[in-house]
Each structure stands twice: as structure tokens, then as C-alpha cells.
């Protein structure tokens, strides 16, 4: 194995950029310990710069767009300028693309599902077996949905995408795929997927919820075959927890049709029986927008850009490599999605590690990590049930049993997910505690067998 281990003194330490990392949490032995947060795939703690910017901007805060007052003008400028900052951060094409601000990735994908809808025809959308529910459910009730297959390790099978695009003979409207999985951390080859989709006349949407916070993303110019048509992501997963999300896509797509939510801010004129919609993006942002959320997002983007997304990626990769190097081979521990065997393979993953301890329910393991070590992880199916069911090889008839008997404990996994501020020392604490749990399990099993 060819893994990079940073010597302690050379390791970048980003902890001073964050709020709340030294918070004590109670543990079962009594007293408390400094909490370790390995649940960053769910949400992330705020950057200090984000909190400072919120406080700095607060005296200027006002309702935007329709106010003539000074603060309203300033707030409107800040809000509108933010669209350019977001586009720059992910390499959107300013000639063709526009930014819609909304709550989160889920809302972005829902909005797109309405925006692309052709009420006269049920069109084909290709999604995949490895998606979060937010990139499955919005499509199901409006389109003919088909699923691109995955391999044993949970990686997307590109050849199956090609087979399906071929089979539908130009009828696929959209290929919608996660940039990186929130379950296994596998990154998808989004540019190859974009090229393939475009070759068959489809557009591509990338669910960037787990990719944008962890690696450089470049949507690339609109005339290139590898251009990403739509991208959506959530600020709360990139250290700006104030309820903002982003959907980016070609402006002309948002010019057509009626928005799925209407109301204040969406119109140019209304009469008793007519409505003339405003131009996008305003048409897509019904009601009073979340200005503070957007201020927070831009502050996070600036901090991430100052660090450099390549450095973010490389730091997190080194954490993943280190964790896998320590975890692999531990008896009684099952790691899902395959173990990266070298730096290249680690670079195809984001910092998410799914596992189970043999003979222990995933919820119990997560609870023990919290109670004994103050370590926050997540357990269950991570809002990606079809994917987790596949990775766990749960037969269809068993799934039916869980559906008909809601009191059965549900299958699942434990997930540790790292952020920019996590350290090798935290991973050591986590692995040592898992090691103790595995030893206790082994001892109690031996005792049971000996009885
Ligand atoms: C891959 C992926 N897509 C979409 C979402 C939904 O994000 P949000 O809850 O911010 O809408 C998540 C959330 O965990 C995710 O991991």
C-alpha cells in the first residue's frame, strides 16, 4: 500500500477557522470530553468567518429588491452580487448560466424536476442506484425513471449508463447523478458522464451536496461536451449553516413555464386574471429571500477559496487514507464500498467511511461511540435506502418484511464522515474505541461459546 502519512509537524491545522470544536459533550463514565464530530456528511459546523460576516453585515440587513431605503439597496446589491461569487466558485458559465437561491440541495432537485417537466409527455430521466432520496423521489412521480447500475463496491457502472442511453435512443432528457456518494464516498466521473449524456442528446445534473464542499468543482464552459448543465448544493454542508442552497443552470431553462411556487417577488405584473412572470432567477425565488443565508454562503466560499479547494481535497484525502490504513484488517469490522489501496484510489473517494461491527446493531454502535468517546457519527441508511439495501445484499423479500412489520429493527450501517478540521488524533481516538468495542465483542462471544 502506498499511503501518505503526514508527520505531525507538517500537517495543516484548520481548527482555528471553526466555531465550536472545543465544545464538551457528556459521556457515560461521567463528566465530559471534547466532542469529536465525524458527522460532516450530514451537516458541518460554521466557519468563524461566516459567523463574523453575519454579525458584520447585520447592521445593514434589510428586505431586498423592493425597498428604496439605503439598507435595502445595500442588501439587494449584496444578494445579487452573491450570484457571481457562487458562479465563480464552481466555474459556471456567466454567458449562459444563472443561479437560483433556495433552501438546500433537496429543494434544488425538486425545483429542477418541475422546471424540466413537459406536461404533454412523460419523458425519461436516468438516475442511479447510488443516489440520495433527494435525487430519486423528485423524479419518480413526473418522469419515466430508470436507474444506472452499480458494481459490487457500489461504484457507478459507466458501461451501463452507455447501454441505457443507447437503448432509449435519444429519449433521455436528463442524467441526474450524485457528484459523490454520502454513503460510500465514491466520486463519480462527472465529466465523462456529461460527455456521454450530451452525445445522446441528454442534459446532466450533478447533485453536488457531497462534492462541492470537499473538492474543486468546475462546471466548464457551455460549449464543451463535458459541461455540467445543472449543479445543486447546500451551504450547511460547507460550513455556512444558515439555510441556503443553490441551483445553477442555463438561464433559458428558467425562462420557460411557470414556477412551482408563485407569489411575492416572482411577477412583473398581475391582473385579476393574468400573470406576467418576472425574469429568472427572481421568478424562481418566491417570497422574501434568505439574505443572511446567502451572506453566510459567500463568506464560506471566500474562506474555502482562500485555503484552496485542492488543499481541502488533499487534506481530507490524507485523513481518509489514514483512517482506512488503521481500520482495514480489524477483525469483526466490515467496511463497505471497498478499501482504497493507494493514493489514487483514495482520491476517487470523499471523506466518508461506512462500516458495521459484526453482531452489533448499527444504532448501538453509533450510540456507544457517542456515550463512550463523545464521537458523533450517523447510523441507518443515510437517506439512500435503495443503495444501502444493495450494499448490504438485502433480498427483496426481506425488504417486504421490514415494510409490513414496522417494529423490526431496520438494517443499516454506521458512517464516519470527516470535515476539513478533523485530525489524525481524532481518528486515532475513534479507531482505538472501535478496537475496544471489537475486543469486548470477541471476548463475550468466546465466553458464550465456552459456556
Ligand atoms: C448526496 C446528497 N444529496 C442530497 C442531499 C440533501 O441535502 P439537503 O438535506 O441539504 O437538501 C444530501 C444530504 O445529506 C446528500 O448527501
Coordinates of C-alpha atoms and ligand atoms in Angstrom, one line a residue:
X1 CA 0.0 0.0 0.0
X2 CA 1.3 3.4 -0.9
X3 CA -0.2 5.8 1.7
X4 CA 0.9 9.3 2.6
X5 CA 1.3 9.9 6.3
X6 CA 1.8 13.5 7.2
X7 CA 4.3 13.8 10.0
X8 CA 2.7 15.8 12.9
X9 CA 4.6 19.0 12.4
X10 CA 3.9 19.3 8.6
X11 CA 0.2 18.7 8.9
X12 CA -2.1 21.7 8.1
X13 CA -4.3 22.6 11.0
X14 CA -7.5 24.3 10.1
X15 CA -9.2 24.1 13.5
X16 CA -8.9 27.8 14.4
X17 CA -11.1 28.6 11.4
X18 CA -14.1 26.9 13.0
X19 CA -16.6 27.6 15.8
X20 CA -17.5 25.0 18.4
X21 CA -14.7 22.4 18.0
X22 CA -13.8 22.5 21.7
X23 CA -17.4 22.0 22.9
X24 CA -17.6 19.4 25.7
X25 CA -20.2 16.7 25.5
X26 CA -21.3 14.4 28.3
X27 CA -20.0 10.8 28.3
X28 CA -21.3 7.6 30.1
X29 CA -18.5 7.3 32.5
X30 CA -19.5 10.7 34.0
X31 CA -18.1 14.1 33.2
X32 CA -17.5 15.2 29.7
X33 CA -15.0 15.2 26.9
X34 CA -14.3 17.4 23.9
X35 CA -16.7 16.2 21.3
X36 CA -15.4 14.7 18.0
X37 CA -17.7 15.4 15.1
X38 CA -17.5 12.7 12.4
X39 CA -20.9 13.5 11.0
X40 CA -19.9 16.1 8.5
X41 CA -21.7 14.5 5.6
X42 CA -25.0 15.4 7.4
X43 CA -24.0 19.0 8.3
X44 CA -20.9 20.9 9.2
X45 CA -20.0 23.4 12.0
X46 CA -19.8 27.0 11.0
X47 CA -16.6 28.8 9.9
X48 CA -15.7 31.6 12.3
X49 CA -15.5 33.8 9.2
X50 CA -19.2 33.0 8.5
X51 CA -20.3 34.0 12.0
X52 CA -18.2 37.2 11.9
X53 CA -19.6 38.1 8.5
X54 CA -23.2 37.6 9.7
X55 CA -22.5 39.9 12.7
X56 CA -20.7 42.4 10.5
X57 CA -23.5 42.5 7.9
X58 CA -26.4 42.5 10.4
X59 CA -26.5 46.3 10.8
X60 CA -27.1 46.6 7.0
X61 CA -29.6 43.8 6.8
X62 CA -32.9 44.7 5.3
X63 CA -35.6 43.4 3.0
X64 CA -34.3 43.2 -0.6
X65 CA -35.4 44.2 -4.1
X66 CA -38.5 46.3 -3.4
X67 CA -37.2 48.7 -0.8
X68 CA -35.9 52.1 -1.7
X69 CA -34.2 52.7 1.6
X70 CA -30.4 52.7 1.8
X71 CA -30.1 49.4 3.7
X72 CA -32.5 47.7 1.3
X73 CA -30.3 48.9 -1.6
X74 CA -27.2 47.6 0.0
X75 CA -28.8 44.3 1.0
X76 CA -30.1 43.9 -2.6
X77 CA -26.6 44.5 -4.0
X78 CA -25.0 42.0 -1.6
X79 CA -27.6 39.4 -2.5
X80 CA -27.3 39.9 -6.3
X81 CA -23.5 40.1 -6.3
X82 CA -23.5 36.7 -4.4
X83 CA -24.7 35.0 -7.6
X84 CA -21.4 36.0 -9.3
X85 CA -19.4 34.7 -6.4
X86 CA -21.2 31.4 -6.5
X87 CA -20.7 31.0 -10.3
X88 CA -17.0 31.8 -10.0
X89 CA -16.6 29.2 -7.2
X90 CA -17.9 26.4 -9.3
X91 CA -16.8 27.6 -12.8
X92 CA -20.4 28.2 -14.1
X93 CA -20.5 29.9 -17.5
X94 CA -21.7 33.5 -16.9
X95 CA -22.7 33.9 -20.5
X96 CA -25.4 31.2 -20.2
X97 CA -25.9 30.1 -16.6
X98 CA -27.9 31.6 -13.8
X99 CA -28.0 31.0 -10.0
X100 CA -31.2 30.4 -8.1
X101 CA -31.0 30.6 -4.3
X102 CA -33.2 28.2 -2.4
X103 CA -33.1 26.2 0.9
X104 CA -30.9 23.3 0.1
X105 CA -30.0 20.6 -2.4
X106 CA -33.3 18.8 -2.0
X107 CA -35.2 22.0 -3.0
X108 CA -32.8 22.5 -5.9
X109 CA -33.5 19.0 -7.3
X110 CA -37.3 19.4 -6.7
X111 CA -37.3 22.7 -8.5
X112 CA -35.4 21.3 -11.4
X113 CA -37.8 18.3 -11.6
X114 CA -40.7 20.8 -12.0
X115 CA -38.8 23.2 -14.3
X116 CA -37.9 20.5 -16.9
X117 CA -41.3 18.9 -16.8
X118 CA -43.2 18.6 -20.1
X119 CA -46.8 18.1 -19.1
X120 CA -47.7 16.7 -22.5
X121 CA -45.1 13.9 -22.5
X122 CA -43.7 11.5 -19.9
X123 CA -40.0 11.8 -20.6
X124 CA -37.1 9.7 -19.5
X125 CA -34.8 10.6 -16.6
X126 CA -31.8 8.4 -15.8
X127 CA -30.7 8.5 -12.2
X128 CA -28.6 5.8 -10.5
X129 CA -28.7 3.2 -7.8
X130 CA -26.3 5.2 -5.6
X131 CA -28.4 8.3 -5.1
X132 CA -29.7 10.1 -2.0
X133 CA -33.5 10.1 -1.8
X134 CA -33.4 13.8 -2.8
X135 CA -32.2 12.8 -6.2
X136 CA -34.6 9.9 -6.6
X137 CA -38.0 10.9 -5.3
X138 CA -38.5 14.3 -7.1
X139 CA -38.1 12.5 -10.5
X140 CA -40.2 9.4 -9.8
X141 CA -43.7 10.9 -9.9
X142 CA -43.1 13.1 -13.0
X143 CA -40.9 11.1 -15.4
X144 CA -40.2 7.6 -16.6
X145 CA -37.2 6.9 -14.4
X146 CA -34.5 4.3 -15.0
X147 CA -31.5 3.6 -12.8
X148 CA -27.9 3.2 -13.9
X149 CA -26.4 0.2 -12.2
X150 CA -23.5 -0.1 -9.7
X151 CA -20.8 -2.7 -9.2
X152 CA -20.2 -4.8 -6.1
X153 CA -18.3 -1.9 -4.4
X154 CA -21.2 0.5 -5.0
X155 CA -19.4 2.3 -7.9
X156 CA -21.3 3.6 -10.9
X157 CA -21.1 1.3 -13.9
X158 CA -20.4 3.7 -16.7
X159 CA -20.9 1.0 -19.3
X160 CA -24.5 0.6 -18.0
X161 CA -25.1 4.3 -18.5
X162 CA -23.9 3.9 -22.1
X163 CA -26.2 0.9 -22.6
X164 CA -29.2 2.7 -21.2
X165 CA -28.5 5.9 -23.2
X166 CA -28.2 3.7 -26.3
X167 CA -31.4 1.8 -25.5
X168 CA -33.5 4.9 -25.1
X169 CA -32.4 6.2 -28.5
X170 CA -32.3 9.9 -27.7
X171 CA -35.3 9.9 -25.4
X172 CA -33.4 10.6 -22.2
X173 CA -34.0 14.1 -21.2
X174 CA -31.7 14.2 -18.2
X175 CA -29.0 12.2 -16.5
X176 CA -29.0 13.1 -12.8
X177 CA -26.2 11.8 -10.7
X178 CA -24.5 12.5 -7.4
X179 CA -21.1 14.1 -7.6
X180 CA -20.0 11.9 -4.6
X181 CA -21.9 9.4 -2.5
X182 CA -23.0 10.3 1.0
X183 CA -22.8 6.5 1.8
X184 CA -19.6 5.2 0.4
X185 CA -17.8 8.4 -0.6
X186 CA -17.3 7.2 -4.2
X187 CA -16.9 10.1 -6.5
X188 CA -18.5 9.9 -9.9
X189 CA -16.6 10.8 -13.1
X190 CA -19.0 13.7 -13.8
X191 CA -17.2 14.9 -16.9
X192 CA -17.2 11.5 -18.6
X193 CA -20.9 11.2 -17.7
X194 CA -21.6 14.7 -19.1
X195 CA -19.9 13.8 -22.4
X196 CA -21.9 10.6 -22.7
X197 CA -25.2 12.3 -21.8
X198 CA -24.6 15.1 -24.3
X199 CA -23.6 12.6 -27.0
X200 CA -27.1 11.1 -26.7
X201 CA -28.9 14.5 -26.5
X202 CA -29.5 14.5 -22.8
X203 CA -28.5 17.1 -20.2
X204 CA -26.7 16.3 -17.0
X205 CA -27.5 17.4 -13.4
X206 CA -24.9 16.9 -10.7
X207 CA -26.1 16.6 -7.1
X208 CA -23.2 18.4 -5.6
X209 CA -24.2 18.2 -1.9
X210 CA -21.2 16.0 -1.1
X211 CA -18.8 17.1 -3.8
X212 CA -18.8 20.9 -3.7
X213 CA -17.7 21.1 0.0
X214 CA -14.8 18.6 -0.5
X215 CA -13.2 19.1 -3.9
X216 CA -12.8 21.7 -6.7
X217 CA -15.8 21.7 -9.0
X218 CA -15.7 23.3 -12.4
X219 CA -18.9 23.3 -14.5
X220 CA -16.7 24.1 -17.6
X221 CA -17.8 26.3 -20.5
X222 CA -21.2 25.7 -22.0
X223 CA -19.8 24.8 -25.5
X224 CA -17.7 21.9 -24.2
X225 CA -19.1 18.4 -24.3
X226 CA -18.1 17.9 -20.6
X227 CA -20.0 21.0 -19.5
X228 CA -22.2 20.4 -16.4
X229 CA -25.6 21.7 -17.2
X230 CA -27.1 21.8 -13.7
X231 CA -25.4 21.8 -10.3
X232 CA -27.1 22.0 -6.9
X233 CA -25.6 22.1 -3.4
X234 CA -26.2 23.1 0.2
X235 CA -24.4 25.8 2.2
X236 CA -24.9 23.9 5.5
X237 CA -22.6 21.1 4.3
X238 CA -19.9 23.7 3.6
X239 CA -19.6 25.4 6.9
X240 CA -22.4 28.0 6.4
X241 CA -25.4 26.7 8.4
X242 CA -28.0 29.4 7.6
X243 CA -30.4 27.6 5.4
X244 CA -29.3 28.4 1.9
X245 CA -28.9 26.2 -1.2
X246 CA -28.0 26.8 -4.8
X247 CA -29.3 25.6 -8.1
X248 CA -27.3 26.6 -11.2
X249 CA -28.3 26.0 -14.8
X250 CA -28.8 27.6 -18.1
X251 CA -30.9 30.8 -17.7
X252 CA -33.1 30.0 -20.7
X253 CA -34.4 26.8 -18.9
X254 CA -35.7 29.0 -16.2
X255 CA -37.3 31.4 -18.6
X256 CA -39.9 28.9 -19.7
X257 CA -43.1 28.0 -17.9
X258 CA -44.5 28.9 -14.5
X259 CA -42.6 28.4 -11.3
X260 CA -43.7 25.6 -9.0
X261 CA -44.1 28.2 -6.2
X262 CA -45.6 31.6 -7.0
X263 CA -46.2 34.7 -5.0
X264 CA -44.3 37.8 -3.9
X265 CA -41.2 38.5 -5.9
X266 CA -42.0 36.2 -8.8
X267 CA -44.0 38.5 -11.1
X268 CA -43.7 41.6 -13.2
X269 CA -47.5 42.2 -13.5
X270 CA -50.6 40.7 -12.1
X271 CA -54.2 41.5 -13.1
X272 CA -57.4 39.8 -11.9
X273 CA -56.9 37.0 -14.5
X274 CA -53.3 37.3 -15.8
X275 CA -49.8 37.0 -14.5
X276 CA -46.6 38.1 -16.3
X277 CA -43.7 36.4 -14.6
X278 CA -40.6 38.3 -13.8
X279 CA -37.3 37.2 -15.4
X280 CA -35.3 34.4 -13.8
X281 CA -33.9 34.0 -11.2
X282 CA -36.5 36.1 -9.4
X283 CA -39.3 34.2 -10.9
X284 CA -37.9 31.1 -9.2
X285 CA -37.5 32.7 -5.7
X286 CA -41.0 33.1 -4.3
X287 CA -41.3 35.2 -1.1
X288 CA -38.7 37.1 0.9
X289 CA -35.3 35.5 0.2
X290 CA -32.9 34.3 2.8
X291 CA -30.3 37.2 2.6
X292 CA -28.4 36.1 5.7
X293 CA -28.1 32.6 4.4
X294 CA -26.6 33.9 1.2
X295 CA -24.2 36.2 3.1
X296 CA -23.1 33.2 5.0
X297 CA -22.6 31.1 1.9
X298 CA -20.4 33.8 0.3
X299 CA -18.3 34.1 3.4
X300 CA -17.8 30.3 3.4
X301 CA -16.9 30.4 -0.3
X302 CA -14.3 33.1 0.3
X303 CA -12.7 31.1 3.2
X304 CA -12.7 27.9 1.2
X305 CA -11.2 29.7 -1.8
X306 CA -8.5 31.3 0.3
X307 CA -7.5 27.9 1.6
X308 CA -7.8 26.5 -2.0
X309 CA -10.2 23.6 -2.8
X310 CA -7.2 21.5 -3.9
X311 CA -5.7 21.8 -0.4
X312 CA -9.1 21.0 1.1
X313 CA -9.3 17.9 -1.0
X314 CA -5.8 16.8 -0.3
X315 CA -6.1 17.3 3.4
X316 CA -9.3 15.3 3.6
X317 CA -7.8 12.6 1.4
X318 CA -4.9 12.2 3.8
X319 CA -7.5 11.8 6.6
X320 CA -9.3 9.1 4.7
X321 CA -6.1 7.2 3.8
X322 CA -5.0 7.3 7.4
X323 CA -8.3 6.1 8.7
X324 CA -8.5 3.2 6.2
X325 CA -5.0 2.2 6.9
X326 CA -5.8 1.9 10.5
X327 CA -9.3 0.3 10.1
X328 CA -8.6 -2.3 7.4
X329 CA -8.0 -5.8 8.7
X330 CA -9.7 -5.1 12.1
X331 CA -11.4 -8.4 12.9
X332 CA -15.2 -8.2 13.1
X333 CA -15.3 -4.8 11.2
X334 CA -17.0 -4.7 7.8
X335 CA -16.0 -1.8 5.6
X336 CA -18.4 -1.0 2.7
X337 CA -17.5 0.3 -0.7
X338 CA -14.1 -1.3 -0.8
X339 CA -10.9 -0.1 0.8
X340 CA -8.8 2.3 -1.2
X341 CA -5.4 0.6 -1.8
X342 CA -3.4 3.6 -2.9
X343 CA -3.5 7.4 -3.1
X344 CA -5.1 7.4 -6.5
X345 CA -8.0 5.2 -5.2
X346 CA -8.3 7.5 -2.1
X347 CA -8.6 10.5 -4.5
X348 CA -11.7 8.8 -6.0
X349 CA -13.4 9.0 -2.6
X350 CA -14.6 11.8 -0.4
X351 CA -14.1 11.6 3.3
X352 CA -17.0 9.1 4.2
X353 CA -16.4 5.7 5.7
X354 CA -19.3 3.3 6.1
X355 CA -19.0 0.2 8.3
X356 CA -20.6 -2.3 10.6
X357 CA -19.4 -4.2 13.6
X358 CA -20.3 -7.9 13.2
X359 CA -23.1 -8.9 15.6
X360 CA -23.9 -5.3 16.8
X361 CA -26.8 -3.2 15.5
X362 CA -25.6 -0.1 13.7
X363 CA -27.6 2.2 16.1
X364 CA -26.0 0.6 19.1
X365 CA -22.5 1.2 17.7
X366 CA -23.3 4.8 16.9
X367 CA -24.7 5.3 20.4
X368 CA -21.7 3.7 22.1
X369 CA -19.3 5.9 20.1
X370 CA -21.2 8.9 21.4
X371 CA -21.6 7.7 25.0
X372 CA -18.1 6.3 25.5
X373 CA -16.0 8.6 23.3
X374 CA -18.1 11.7 22.6
X375 CA -17.8 10.8 19.0
X376 CA -20.7 11.8 16.7
X377 CA -21.4 9.6 13.8
X378 CA -24.6 8.7 11.9
X379 CA -26.2 5.3 11.5
X380 CA -29.0 3.9 9.3
X381 CA -29.4 4.2 5.6
X382 CA -28.5 7.9 5.3
X383 CA -31.5 8.8 3.1
X384 CA -30.2 6.4 0.4
X385 CA -32.2 3.2 1.2
X386 CA -32.0 1.6 -2.2
X387 CA -28.2 2.0 -2.3
X388 CA -27.7 0.7 1.2
X389 CA -30.0 -2.2 0.6
X390 CA -27.9 -3.2 -2.4
X391 CA -24.6 -2.8 -0.5
X392 CA -26.0 -4.9 2.4
X393 CA -27.3 -7.5 -0.1
X394 CA -30.8 -7.4 1.4
X395 CA -33.1 -9.6 -0.7
X396 CA -36.4 -8.1 -1.9
X397 CA -38.5 -10.5 0.3
X398 CA -36.7 -9.2 3.4
X399 CA -37.4 -5.6 2.4
X400 CA -41.0 -6.6 2.2
X401 CA -40.8 -7.9 5.8
X402 CA -39.5 -4.6 7.0
X403 CA -42.3 -2.8 5.2
X404 CA -45.0 -4.9 6.6
X405 CA -43.6 -5.1 10.1
X406 CA -42.5 -1.5 11.2
X407 CA -41.4 -2.8 14.6
X408 CA -38.5 -4.8 13.1
X409 CA -35.1 -3.0 13.7
X410 CA -34.1 -1.7 10.3
X411 CA -30.8 -2.7 8.7
X412 CA -28.2 -0.1 8.1
X413 CA -24.6 0.9 8.6
X414 CA -22.5 3.3 10.7
X415 CA -21.0 6.3 8.8
X416 CA -18.0 8.3 9.9
X417 CA -17.5 11.4 7.7
X418 CA -14.7 13.9 8.1
X419 CA -14.5 17.6 7.5
X420 CA -11.6 20.0 6.9
X421 CA -11.0 20.5 10.6
X422 CA -10.8 16.8 11.7
X423 CA -7.4 15.4 12.7
X424 CA -5.4 12.2 12.7
X425 CA -5.5 12.3 16.5
X426 CA -9.4 12.3 16.4
X427 CA -9.2 9.3 14.0
X428 CA -6.9 7.6 16.5
X429 CA -9.4 8.1 19.3
X430 CA -12.2 6.7 17.1
X431 CA -10.2 3.7 15.9
X432 CA -9.0 2.9 19.4
X433 CA -12.5 3.0 20.7
X434 CA -13.7 0.8 17.8
X435 CA -10.9 -1.6 18.6
X436 CA -12.0 -1.8 22.3
X437 CA -15.6 -2.5 21.1
X438 CA -14.4 -5.2 18.8
X439 CA -12.3 -6.8 21.6
X440 CA -15.3 -6.8 24.0
X441 CA -17.4 -8.4 21.3
X442 CA -14.9 -11.1 20.8
X443 CA -14.5 -11.8 24.5
X444 CA -18.2 -12.0 25.1
X445 CA -18.5 -14.3 22.0
X446 CA -15.7 -16.6 23.3
X447 CA -17.3 -16.7 26.7
X448 CA -20.7 -17.6 25.2
X449 CA -19.2 -20.4 23.1
X450 CA -17.2 -21.7 26.1
X451 CA -20.3 -22.0 28.3
Ligands
LIG1 C1 -25.7 13.3 -1.8 C2 -26.8 14.1 -1.2 N1 -27.7 14.7 -1.9 C3 -28.7 15.5 -1.4 C4 -28.7 15.7 -0.1 C5 -29.8 16.6 0.5 O1 -29.2 17.7 1.0 P1 -30.1 18.7 1.9 O2 -30.5 18.0 3.1 O3 -29.1 19.8 2.2 O4 -31.2 19.1 1.0 C6 -27.8 15.1 0.8 C7 -27.8 15.3 2.2 O5 -27.2 14.6 3.0 C8 -26.8 14.3 0.2 O6 -25.8 13.7 0.9

